[in-house]
Amino acid sequence: MKIVAKKKLWKYLFWLGPFLITVGLTVGLVSEQWGLIPLAFIITGIVISGLGIIWQSYQSNWWNRRSTQAGTNALVATLAVLAILGFINFLGTRYHLRADLTEAQLFTLAPQSRELVRVLPQPVKVWIFDINQNPQDRELLENYQRQSSKFKYEYIDPQARPGLAEKFGVKDYGEVYLESSDKRQLVQTVNENERLSEIRLTSRLQQLTNSTTAKVYLLQGHGERQLSAGKGAISQAVQGLGDKNFTTSPLNLGETSKVPQDAAVVIVAGPKRGLFEGEVKALQEYLNRGGNLLLMIDPNTDPKLNSLLQEWGVRLDNRLAVDISGESVVGLGPAAPLVTEYGQHPITKDFGNGNSFYPIARPLEINSVPGVQATPLLRTKPYPNSWAESDLQSEKLEFNADKDLKGPLTLGVALTRKQTPKSTSTPQASPTPSLLPSPTTQSKTSPTPSPSPKTPQALPLPSPTTQSKTSPTPSPTPSSQTATESRLVVLGNSDFATDGLFQQQLNGDVFLNSVTWLSQQDQQPLSIRPKEPKNRRITLTTTQGNLLILSSLLILPLIGFAIAVIIWWKRR
């Protein structure tokens, strides 16, 4: 009887252990303080429970049972798996290793954004004044935060913290602000239809951390593209320049005899009438003192810039660039060349085989000029996909071997020239061919004769190694230490930068990257193009659609029914 009573006593003492553990956890959770009292209860309960388990196993010879050994092995294996998973989770929280398997890298920051955040000179914080925390916006902000410990972000309820909202001048929910030191700037306003944009955030971040600004003047007075919103305007392009910390202003050379001294870049966007001779000279003087000029000249126009372009070895072809390869894709007809081949140049180095298109464009002819280094930027596809059409009145575009020029055609070129002010000596350059030659002719030292203006030849895109051979750098002179560099970009089209087309494909990148390169600000990042999912939709004609309906609703069911009848007949 005493042995039975002792066993019952140990059994009751064993249940005291879980009771004490429960009391300790309850005290700690309720008081939110894990002091001496809850820890004493928990430790005492664990000790009693452990002693009870040991005594029970000793009495029943529990450890020697086969079921106990199998259960122990299973328990050890389970604990090992949990330990491995916990270790992997620990490594995952400390070291971020992510793989973006989307084709357009939709969930990865652009290289420009990553580089900008990694070299932040001072801490930066993003304030999102909104109640709802959108997962897509948080993912983007966390991607920024992973690049640098100097980048932080925080969501704020304007109603809960009105003082902070008043400090930033918040007017509505969803406003996103960027703060660095004593500088604050509005990024954008997010809502259900518009999420936080990497392009805007990186642009504002660049503006906030870069104290330098560049002044861009846009020539007016000759029918150029208007700067405010409207049909055929370039207001989106102007806004894009503002996002990249450029200050834009209109320029009328008929009122001022010279280009302002603070002009980093002058843009001539699609003039319909010719410039006065004095205006052309003002642009030439601007280039001669180290200025930078962007010319976007449409077909069927004569801006009277031949004297300026001749100094740089560029001639505007009066024919129309035709490209039938992208007619069904772009949907703008054969007069909108689709470009997927770009030159080796900072403006286009990150384009790969991306698309850009230029409705109603004219080709360019480029001749070699001593001291001028030329790099083609945009090149159409070879003939028979593209050619330069001379008959602009005909509705049916066909290649005429006597008048038209076979592709590939050059639609854009970037040029540089060293300027040596206050020097009487002229830099001497080694003789070069009159046209940028193909790789097979570059090894020849004898210059080739200049072709007739009636038969301009297409310009091949030179490789980085052949480019230096084509346009050698002038030999140094005593005054070369004070030499400056002038830059010129000529594009045979201005429609690509107009509202509506500017944001499509790489069109906006071509414009913004050209201005950025012309401004000669090496610290300024180039344009970040929007990331869009690859369009995998199939465009069918009416005939193809009807055939698909007929085959899926009639032919295939009949085939299946016929096979079923044949099988039934054989088994009958």
PDB file of N, CA and C in Angstrom, residues 23 74 78 106 120 187 259 263-264 276 298 357 426 434 445 491 531:
ATOM      1  N   VAL A  23       2.032  28.929 -15.083  1.00  0.00           N
ATOM      2  CA  VAL A  23       1.936  30.122 -14.229  1.00  0.00           C
ATOM      3  C   VAL A  23       3.029  31.123 -14.596  1.00  0.00           C
ATOM      4  N   ALA A  74      13.094   9.727 -34.285  1.00  0.00           N
ATOM      5  CA  ALA A  74      12.231  10.651 -35.030  1.00  0.00           C
ATOM      6  C   ALA A  74      12.296  12.053 -34.447  1.00  0.00           C
ATOM      7  N   THR A  78      13.641  15.354 -36.324  1.00  0.00           N
ATOM      8  CA  THR A  78      12.792  16.551 -36.450  1.00  0.00           C
ATOM      9  C   THR A  78      13.486  17.789 -35.910  1.00  0.00           C
ATOM     10  N   LEU A 106      11.972  43.062 -63.403  1.00  0.00           N
ATOM     11  CA  LEU A 106      10.973  43.979 -62.862  1.00  0.00           C
ATOM     12  C   LEU A 106      11.182  44.277 -61.383  1.00  0.00           C
ATOM     13  N   LEU A 120      26.038  57.372 -51.504  1.00  0.00           N
ATOM     14  CA  LEU A 120      25.382  58.520 -50.869  1.00  0.00           C
ATOM     15  C   LEU A 120      26.347  59.235 -49.927  1.00  0.00           C
ATOM     16  N   VAL A 187       8.572  63.896 -53.860  1.00  0.00           N
ATOM     17  CA  VAL A 187       8.879  62.926 -54.913  1.00  0.00           C
ATOM     18  C   VAL A 187       7.670  62.747 -55.816  1.00  0.00           C
ATOM     19  N   VAL A 259      24.427  83.231 -77.463  1.00  0.00           N
ATOM     20  CA  VAL A 259      23.944  82.244 -76.501  1.00  0.00           C
ATOM     21  C   VAL A 259      24.442  82.639 -75.114  1.00  0.00           C
ATOM     22  N   ALA A 263      24.790  78.623 -70.493  1.00  0.00           N
ATOM     23  CA  ALA A 263      24.147  77.540 -71.237  1.00  0.00           C
ATOM     24  C   ALA A 263      25.032  76.302 -71.234  1.00  0.00           C
ATOM     25  N   ALA A 264      24.552  75.234 -70.592  1.00  0.00           N
ATOM     26  CA  ALA A 264      25.269  73.953 -70.647  1.00  0.00           C
ATOM     27  C   ALA A 264      24.952  73.221 -71.940  1.00  0.00           C
ATOM     28  N   PHE A 276      18.092  82.720 -89.086  1.00  0.00           N
ATOM     29  CA  PHE A 276      18.811  83.838 -89.684  1.00  0.00           C
ATOM     30  C   PHE A 276      20.311  83.561 -89.639  1.00  0.00           C
ATOM     31  N   ASP A 298      13.785  67.535 -88.756  1.00  0.00           N
ATOM     32  CA  ASP A 298      12.835  66.676 -89.467  1.00  0.00           C
ATOM     33  C   ASP A 298      13.016  66.790 -90.978  1.00  0.00           C
ATOM     34  N   PHE A 357      11.815  54.197 -81.971  1.00  0.00           N
ATOM     35  CA  PHE A 357      11.283  54.432 -83.317  1.00  0.00           C
ATOM     36  C   PHE A 357      11.151  55.927 -83.570  1.00  0.00           C
ATOM     37  N   THR A 426      47.168  75.679 -85.208  1.00  0.00           N
ATOM     38  CA  THR A 426      46.050  74.798 -85.495  1.00  0.00           C
ATOM     39  C   THR A 426      46.489  73.367 -85.338  1.00  0.00           C
ATOM     40  N   SER A 434      37.191  60.331 -96.106  1.00  0.00           N
ATOM     41  CA  SER A 434      36.111  61.312 -96.099  1.00  0.00           C
ATOM     42  C   SER A 434      34.832  60.757 -95.502  1.00  0.00           C
ATOM     43  N   THR A 445      45.922  52.887 -95.214  1.00  0.00           N
ATOM     44  CA  THR A 445      46.403  54.200 -94.799  1.00  0.00           C
ATOM     45  C   THR A 445      46.065  55.263 -95.818  1.00  0.00           C
ATOM     46  N   LEU A 491      20.203  64.484 -84.725  1.00  0.00           N
ATOM     47  CA  LEU A 491      19.200  63.443 -84.931  1.00  0.00           C
ATOM     48  C   LEU A 491      18.296  63.862 -86.079  1.00  0.00           C
ATOM     49  N   LYS A 531      10.571  49.767 -66.522  1.00  0.00           N
ATOM     50  CA  LYS A 531      10.591  48.324 -66.719  1.00  0.00           C
ATOM     51  C   LYS A 531       9.169  47.843 -66.949  1.00  0.00           C
TER      52      LYS A 531
END
